Short mmCIF file of C-alpha atoms and ligand atoms in Angstrom, two decimals:
data_model
loop_
_atom_site.label_atom_id
_atom_site.label_comp_id
_atom_site.label_asym_id
_atom_site.label_seq_id
_atom_site.Cartn_x
_atom_site.Cartn_y
_atom_site.Cartn_z
CA UNK A 1 161.27 -86.34 100.42
CA UNK A 2 157.76 -85.39 99.27
CA UNK A 3 159.20 -82.69 97.07
CA UNK A 4 161.62 -85.19 95.59
CA UNK A 5 158.82 -87.62 94.82
CA UNK A 6 156.77 -84.83 93.33
CA UNK A 7 159.59 -83.92 91.02
CA UNK A 8 160.04 -87.53 90.01
CA UNK A 9 156.39 -87.92 89.29
CA UNK A 10 156.53 -84.85 87.15
CA UNK A 11 159.41 -86.32 85.21
CA UNK A 12 157.63 -89.61 84.79
CA UNK A 13 154.55 -87.89 83.43
CA UNK A 14 156.67 -85.71 81.19
CA UNK A 15 158.48 -88.71 79.71
CA UNK A 16 155.24 -90.55 79.11
CA UNK A 17 153.73 -87.60 77.28
CA UNK A 18 156.90 -87.22 75.28
CA UNK A 19 156.77 -90.88 74.39
CA UNK A 20 153.14 -90.61 73.26
CA UNK A 21 153.90 -87.65 71.07
CA UNK A 22 156.84 -89.44 69.48
CA UNK A 23 154.78 -92.58 68.97
CA UNK A 24 152.02 -90.58 67.31
CA UNK A 25 154.54 -88.82 65.11
CA UNK A 26 156.05 -92.15 64.04
CA UNK A 27 152.61 -93.53 63.21
CA UNK A 28 151.79 -90.45 61.15
CA UNK A 29 155.10 -90.79 59.30
CA UNK A 30 154.20 -94.43 58.61
CA UNK A 31 150.86 -93.37 57.07
CA UNK A 32 152.69 -90.83 54.89
CA UNK A 33 155.08 -93.53 53.76
CA UNK A 34 152.16 -95.85 53.00
CA UNK A 35 150.56 -93.18 50.84
CA UNK A 36 153.75 -92.67 48.84
CA UNK A 37 154.50 -96.41 48.61
CA UNK A 38 151.07 -97.04 47.09
CA UNK A 39 150.01 -99.24 50.01
CA UNK A 40 146.58 -97.62 49.97
CA UNK A 41 143.78 -98.81 47.76
CA UNK A 42 140.10 -98.16 47.30
CA UNK A 43 137.31 -100.63 47.84
CA UNK A 44 133.93 -99.95 46.29
CA UNK A 45 130.48 -100.59 47.73
CA UNK A 46 127.42 -100.42 45.47
CA UNK A 47 124.38 -98.23 46.02
CA UNK A 48 121.20 -99.53 44.39
CA UNK A 49 117.63 -98.47 43.79
CA UNK A 50 115.30 -100.34 46.14
CA UNK A 51 112.53 -100.24 43.56
CA UNK A 52 114.29 -101.26 40.37
CA UNK A 53 117.53 -102.78 41.62
CA UNK A 54 119.43 -100.41 39.34
CA UNK A 55 123.02 -99.73 40.44
CA UNK A 56 123.19 -95.97 40.92
CA UNK A 57 126.84 -95.74 41.92
CA UNK A 58 129.64 -96.88 44.19
CA UNK A 59 131.11 -95.45 47.37
CA UNK A 60 134.91 -95.48 47.44
CA UNK A 61 136.23 -96.65 50.83
CA UNK A 62 139.87 -96.36 51.76
CA UNK A 63 141.89 -99.43 52.70
CA UNK A 64 145.52 -99.86 53.70
CA UNK A 65 147.12 -103.00 52.33
CA UNK A 66 149.64 -103.23 55.15
CA UNK A 67 152.66 -105.48 54.42
CA UNK A 68 152.48 -107.08 57.88
CA UNK A 69 149.01 -106.36 59.23
CA UNK A 70 147.04 -107.18 56.08
CA UNK A 71 144.01 -105.17 55.02
CA UNK A 72 143.48 -102.29 57.46
CA UNK A 73 140.27 -100.24 57.59
CA UNK A 74 140.01 -96.44 57.81
CA UNK A 75 138.99 -96.35 61.49
CA UNK A 76 142.44 -97.70 62.37
CA UNK A 77 144.49 -94.99 60.70
CA UNK A 78 142.36 -92.02 59.57
CA UNK A 79 141.78 -90.62 63.09
CA UNK A 80 145.57 -90.37 63.36
CA UNK A 81 145.85 -88.03 60.38
CA UNK A 82 142.48 -86.26 60.36
CA UNK A 83 143.87 -83.46 62.52
CA UNK A 84 146.92 -82.93 60.29
CA UNK A 85 147.40 -81.71 56.74
CA UNK A 86 148.18 -85.26 55.71
CA UNK A 87 144.41 -85.80 55.48
CA UNK A 88 144.39 -83.30 52.62
CA UNK A 89 146.94 -85.38 50.73
CA UNK A 90 145.03 -88.56 51.50
CA UNK A 91 141.80 -87.00 50.26
CA UNK A 92 143.42 -85.89 47.03
CA UNK A 93 144.91 -89.35 46.52
CA UNK A 94 141.43 -90.85 46.99
CA UNK A 95 139.81 -88.50 44.47
CA UNK A 96 142.56 -89.08 41.90
CA UNK A 97 142.25 -92.85 42.20
CA UNK A 98 138.45 -92.79 42.12
CA UNK A 99 138.61 -90.78 38.87
CA UNK A 100 141.15 -93.21 37.38
CA UNK A 101 138.79 -96.06 38.25
CA UNK A 102 135.77 -94.33 36.72
CA UNK A 103 137.80 -93.80 33.55
CA UNK A 104 138.71 -97.51 33.43
CA UNK A 105 135.09 -98.55 33.81
CA UNK A 106 134.15 -96.00 31.18
CA UNK A 107 136.62 -97.57 28.72
CA UNK A 108 134.97 -100.93 29.45
CA UNK A 109 131.60 -99.42 28.53
CA UNK A 110 130.21 -98.68 32.01
CA UNK A 111 129.18 -95.30 33.39
CA UNK A 112 129.48 -95.63 37.17
CA UNK A 113 129.28 -92.58 39.45
CA UNK A 114 131.52 -92.75 42.52
CA UNK A 115 131.22 -90.98 45.84
CA UNK A 116 134.31 -90.18 47.89
CA UNK A 117 134.41 -89.31 51.58
CA UNK A 118 135.83 -85.89 52.31
CA UNK A 119 137.21 -84.82 55.69
CA UNK A 120 136.26 -81.49 57.24
CA UNK A 121 139.86 -80.33 57.29
CA UNK A 122 140.24 -81.03 53.57
CA UNK A 123 137.18 -78.97 52.72
CA UNK A 124 138.30 -76.10 54.86
CA UNK A 125 141.64 -75.46 53.22
CA UNK A 126 141.61 -72.25 51.21
CA UNK A 127 142.69 -74.05 48.03
CA UNK A 128 140.06 -76.80 48.22
CA UNK A 129 138.17 -75.93 45.03
CA UNK A 130 141.35 -75.24 43.09
CA UNK A 131 142.94 -78.53 44.11
CA UNK A 132 139.83 -80.47 43.15
CA UNK A 133 139.70 -78.63 39.82
CA UNK A 134 143.32 -79.61 39.11
CA UNK A 135 142.65 -83.26 39.87
CA UNK A 136 139.48 -83.29 37.72
CA UNK A 137 141.51 -81.77 34.86
CA UNK A 138 143.73 -84.88 34.81
CA UNK A 139 140.68 -86.84 33.64
CA UNK A 140 139.14 -84.74 30.86
CA UNK A 141 136.89 -87.62 29.75
CA UNK A 142 135.29 -88.05 33.17
CA UNK A 143 132.45 -85.58 33.78
CA UNK A 144 132.44 -83.92 37.23
CA UNK A 145 128.88 -85.11 37.71
CA UNK A 146 130.28 -88.66 38.12
CA UNK A 147 131.78 -87.57 41.43
CA UNK A 148 129.85 -87.04 44.63
CA UNK A 149 131.48 -85.92 47.87
CA UNK A 150 130.25 -87.36 51.16
CA UNK A 151 130.72 -85.21 54.20
CA UNK A 152 129.71 -86.26 57.69
CA UNK A 153 126.68 -84.39 59.00
CA UNK A 154 128.61 -83.73 62.21
CA UNK A 155 131.58 -82.33 60.25
CA UNK A 156 129.34 -80.16 58.07
CA UNK A 157 128.01 -78.55 61.22
CA UNK A 158 131.53 -77.80 62.51
CA UNK A 159 132.85 -76.22 59.36
CA UNK A 160 132.64 -72.48 59.42
CA UNK A 161 130.93 -71.22 56.25
CA UNK A 162 130.30 -74.88 55.35
CA UNK A 163 127.25 -74.09 53.23
CA UNK A 164 129.25 -71.51 51.29
CA UNK A 165 132.18 -73.85 50.63
CA UNK A 166 129.80 -76.56 49.44
CA UNK A 167 127.92 -74.10 47.24
CA UNK A 168 131.17 -72.84 45.66
CA UNK A 169 132.24 -76.38 44.92
CA UNK A 170 128.87 -77.34 43.45
CA UNK A 171 128.59 -74.18 41.36
CA UNK A 172 132.14 -73.96 40.05
CA UNK A 173 132.88 -77.66 39.52
CA UNK A 174 129.54 -79.43 39.11
CA UNK A 175 130.32 -81.97 41.81
CA UNK A 176 127.41 -82.95 44.06
CA UNK A 177 127.39 -83.54 47.82
CA UNK A 178 125.87 -86.01 50.25
CA UNK A 179 125.48 -85.63 54.01
CA UNK A 180 126.90 -88.81 55.52
CA UNK A 181 125.74 -90.50 58.74
CA UNK A 182 122.67 -88.28 58.64
CA UNK A 183 120.70 -88.20 61.87
CA UNK A 184 123.76 -88.32 64.12
CA UNK A 185 124.38 -84.57 63.95
CA UNK A 186 121.81 -81.98 64.84
CA UNK A 187 121.26 -80.00 61.66
CA UNK A 188 118.44 -77.55 62.06
CA UNK A 189 115.85 -77.41 59.31
CA UNK A 190 116.98 -73.88 58.49
CA UNK A 191 120.56 -75.08 58.08
CA UNK A 192 119.53 -78.05 55.97
CA UNK A 193 117.51 -75.77 53.72
CA UNK A 194 120.60 -73.63 53.06
CA UNK A 195 122.91 -76.57 52.50
CA UNK A 196 123.21 -77.45 48.80
CA UNK A 197 123.56 -81.21 49.28
CA UNK A 198 121.77 -83.55 46.87
CA UNK A 199 121.67 -86.59 49.10
CA UNK A 200 121.06 -87.57 52.71
CA UNK A 201 122.62 -90.85 53.83
CA UNK A 202 120.66 -92.30 56.74
CA UNK A 203 123.13 -93.45 59.38
CA UNK A 204 123.39 -97.19 59.70
CA UNK A 205 122.75 -97.11 63.44
CA UNK A 206 119.07 -96.32 62.76
CA UNK A 207 118.82 -98.97 60.06
CA UNK A 208 120.46 -101.68 62.17
CA UNK A 209 117.66 -101.81 64.75
CA UNK A 210 114.75 -100.50 62.71
CA UNK A 211 112.97 -103.85 62.50
CA UNK A 212 112.63 -104.03 66.30
CA UNK A 213 112.88 -100.39 67.32
CA UNK A 214 109.85 -98.34 66.39
CA UNK A 215 111.61 -95.10 67.32
CA UNK A 216 114.45 -95.78 64.90
CA UNK A 217 111.84 -96.60 62.29
CA UNK A 218 110.11 -93.30 62.99
CA UNK A 219 113.41 -91.43 62.67
CA UNK A 220 114.08 -93.04 59.29
CA UNK A 221 110.52 -92.26 58.18
CA UNK A 222 111.02 -88.67 59.28
CA UNK A 223 114.30 -88.31 57.41
CA UNK A 224 112.68 -89.71 54.26
CA UNK A 225 109.77 -87.27 54.49
CA UNK A 226 112.17 -84.40 55.16
CA UNK A 227 114.23 -85.37 52.13
CA UNK A 228 111.11 -85.41 49.95
CA UNK A 229 110.14 -81.91 51.08
CA UNK A 230 113.65 -80.60 50.42
CA UNK A 231 113.94 -82.63 47.20
CA UNK A 232 117.02 -84.54 48.31
CA UNK A 233 117.78 -88.18 47.54
CA UNK A 234 117.89 -90.62 50.46
CA UNK A 235 120.30 -93.53 50.70
CA UNK A 236 119.93 -95.90 53.65
CA UNK A 237 123.27 -97.25 54.87
CA UNK A 238 123.87 -100.56 56.61
CA UNK A 239 121.15 -102.51 54.80
CA UNK A 240 122.05 -106.03 55.84
CA UNK A 241 118.95 -108.12 55.06
CA UNK A 242 116.01 -108.38 52.65
CA UNK A 243 113.73 -107.47 55.58
CA UNK A 244 115.56 -104.18 56.02
CA UNK A 245 115.21 -103.48 52.30
CA UNK A 246 111.50 -104.31 52.28
CA UNK A 247 110.78 -102.09 55.31
CA UNK A 248 112.79 -99.22 53.83
CA UNK A 249 110.90 -99.47 50.57
CA UNK A 250 107.64 -99.39 52.52
CA UNK A 251 108.83 -96.23 54.28
CA UNK A 252 109.44 -94.61 50.87
CA UNK A 253 113.23 -94.87 50.78
CA UNK A 254 114.65 -94.83 47.26
CA UNK A 255 118.21 -96.13 47.57
CA UNK A 256 120.19 -98.53 49.71
CA UNK A 257 123.73 -99.59 50.49
CA UNK A 258 124.88 -102.36 52.79
CA UNK A 259 126.31 -105.84 53.28
CA UNK A 260 122.92 -107.31 52.26
CA UNK A 261 123.52 -105.94 48.78
CA UNK A 262 127.30 -106.22 48.64
CA UNK A 263 130.34 -105.78 50.83
CA UNK A 264 132.94 -103.28 49.71
CA UNK A 265 135.11 -104.93 47.03
CA UNK A 266 138.28 -104.17 45.05
CA UNK A 267 137.70 -102.13 41.89
CA UNK A 268 138.64 -105.08 39.67
CA UNK A 269 135.63 -107.04 40.93
CA UNK A 270 133.01 -104.37 40.37
CA UNK A 271 132.08 -105.06 36.74
CA UNK A 272 131.67 -108.79 37.40
CA UNK A 273 129.55 -108.00 40.44
CA UNK A 274 127.31 -105.69 38.39
CA UNK A 275 126.84 -108.33 35.70
CA UNK A 276 125.80 -110.95 38.25
CA UNK A 277 123.60 -108.48 40.16
CA UNK A 278 121.80 -107.43 37.02
CA UNK A 279 121.16 -110.96 35.86
CA UNK A 280 120.20 -112.48 39.21
CA UNK A 281 119.03 -109.87 41.66
CA UNK A 282 117.64 -107.10 39.45
CA UNK A 283 115.34 -106.30 42.35
CA UNK A 284 116.13 -107.15 45.97
CA UNK A 285 112.88 -106.11 47.61
P1 C2E B 1 130.98 -94.21 55.89
O1 C2E B 1 131.37 -93.23 54.86
O2 C2E B 1 129.72 -94.01 56.61
O3 C2E B 1 131.02 -95.60 55.14
C1 C2E B 1 130.21 -96.70 55.46
C2 C2E B 1 130.94 -97.69 56.35
O4 C2E B 1 130.02 -98.70 56.76
C3 C2E B 1 132.08 -98.43 55.66
O5 C2E B 1 133.05 -98.74 56.65
C4 C2E B 1 131.38 -99.70 55.19
O6 C2E B 1 132.26 -100.79 54.98
C5 C2E B 1 130.46 -99.97 56.34
N1 C2E B 1 129.25 -100.72 55.94
C6 C2E B 1 128.64 -100.73 54.74
N2 C2E B 1 127.55 -101.51 54.76
C7 C2E B 1 127.47 -102.02 56.01
C8 C2E B 1 126.53 -102.93 56.63
O7 C2E B 1 125.58 -103.41 56.07
N3 C2E B 1 126.78 -103.21 57.96
C9 C2E B 1 127.84 -102.69 58.63
N4 C2E B 1 127.99 -103.02 59.90
N5 C2E B 1 128.74 -101.83 58.07
C10 C2E B 1 128.54 -101.51 56.76
P2 C2E B 1 134.59 -98.47 56.43
O8 C2E B 1 134.99 -98.78 55.03
O9 C2E B 1 135.31 -99.15 57.55
O10 C2E B 1 134.71 -96.91 56.60
C11 C2E B 1 134.46 -96.29 57.82
C12 C2E B 1 134.40 -94.79 57.70
O11 C2E B 1 135.69 -94.26 57.38
C13 C2E B 1 133.50 -94.29 56.57
O12 C2E B 1 132.16 -94.32 57.00
C14 C2E B 1 134.04 -92.89 56.36
O13 C2E B 1 133.52 -92.00 57.31
C15 C2E B 1 135.52 -93.10 56.63
N6 C2E B 1 136.23 -93.22 55.35
C16 C2E B 1 136.35 -94.27 54.53
N7 C2E B 1 137.08 -93.97 53.44
C17 C2E B 1 137.45 -92.68 53.58
C18 C2E B 1 138.20 -91.75 52.78
O14 C2E B 1 138.69 -92.07 51.68
N8 C2E B 1 138.38 -90.47 53.27
C19 C2E B 1 137.82 -90.09 54.46
N9 C2E B 1 138.04 -88.82 54.86
N10 C2E B 1 137.09 -90.93 55.23
C20 C2E B 1 136.90 -92.19 54.79
MG1 MG B 2 130.50 -92.31 53.36
MG1 MG B 3 127.96 -93.32 56.63
MG1 MG B 4 130.10 -93.72 59.11
#
């Protein structure tokens, strides 16, 4: 009797696991289909100088225009594919489309650098540099310096030979790198010194509470000082209000990104946004 129940339980568990695996597989197949059906698109969020208001570039953020669910954000589908090679394809799609967008803006008379988010798995494939080179070659009029790659600080720490891969990419292609969500990993100073990244992006969790939390403020101040010593640029993420911007400027932060400046928007809206920003808000602090 007990043995029987045990066996049944085992079967139940087995079926459930099976079901989960199948479900996951179906969802991954759906993402693949979405990629090939052009259901993905890029939204762009501006990064500006806190001092001058100058627009220094845009971050490309992936969106899924789902036929039934509407606009779906990356947290809802990227985790599903980040552990598979599909993330490589997604990353290459993102870079290709970002370059096409830069080219369009260029033809309209605007030089706008774009940063793309790169997953650890994408960077770790043996052909990473070659694939990026091929994609860049499709856009001979767009200089590589218009592209920056954002890699999570936590991911950078996990990647074996990460510093070397980044250095190869910087040296052979001329693309620059930013460490994303900086402050949430635990990079040692020695590691940071070796890492050829041009920019540190202060994680928005520190910025969110900085006006009331003196420790968060101290962390941001520390990151800014560190960046100055290492001659890296600092971009604060999650800047939602003028008070945030003013405090960041006081702490010596150069650049900012956040809903208080602009929400991510479709590429078609960017030039209009820049025109309005330049005429009305030149300086937000
Ligand atoms: P991230 O790279 O740190 O991007 C910033 C995220 O914060 C974006 O979320 C953006 O919409 C949001 N954000 C910007 N300003 C504010 C603000 O003032 N307040 C708040 N609360 N949020 C703000 P999103 O677009 O949902 O992207 C989430 C994450 O997904 C990104 O974080 C990035 O890690 C990842 N991601 C996005 N696009 C791609 C991609 O093309 N490839 C890869 N591998 N990852 C991507
Ligand atoms: Mg990012
Ligand atoms: Mg971030
Ligand atoms: Mg993030």
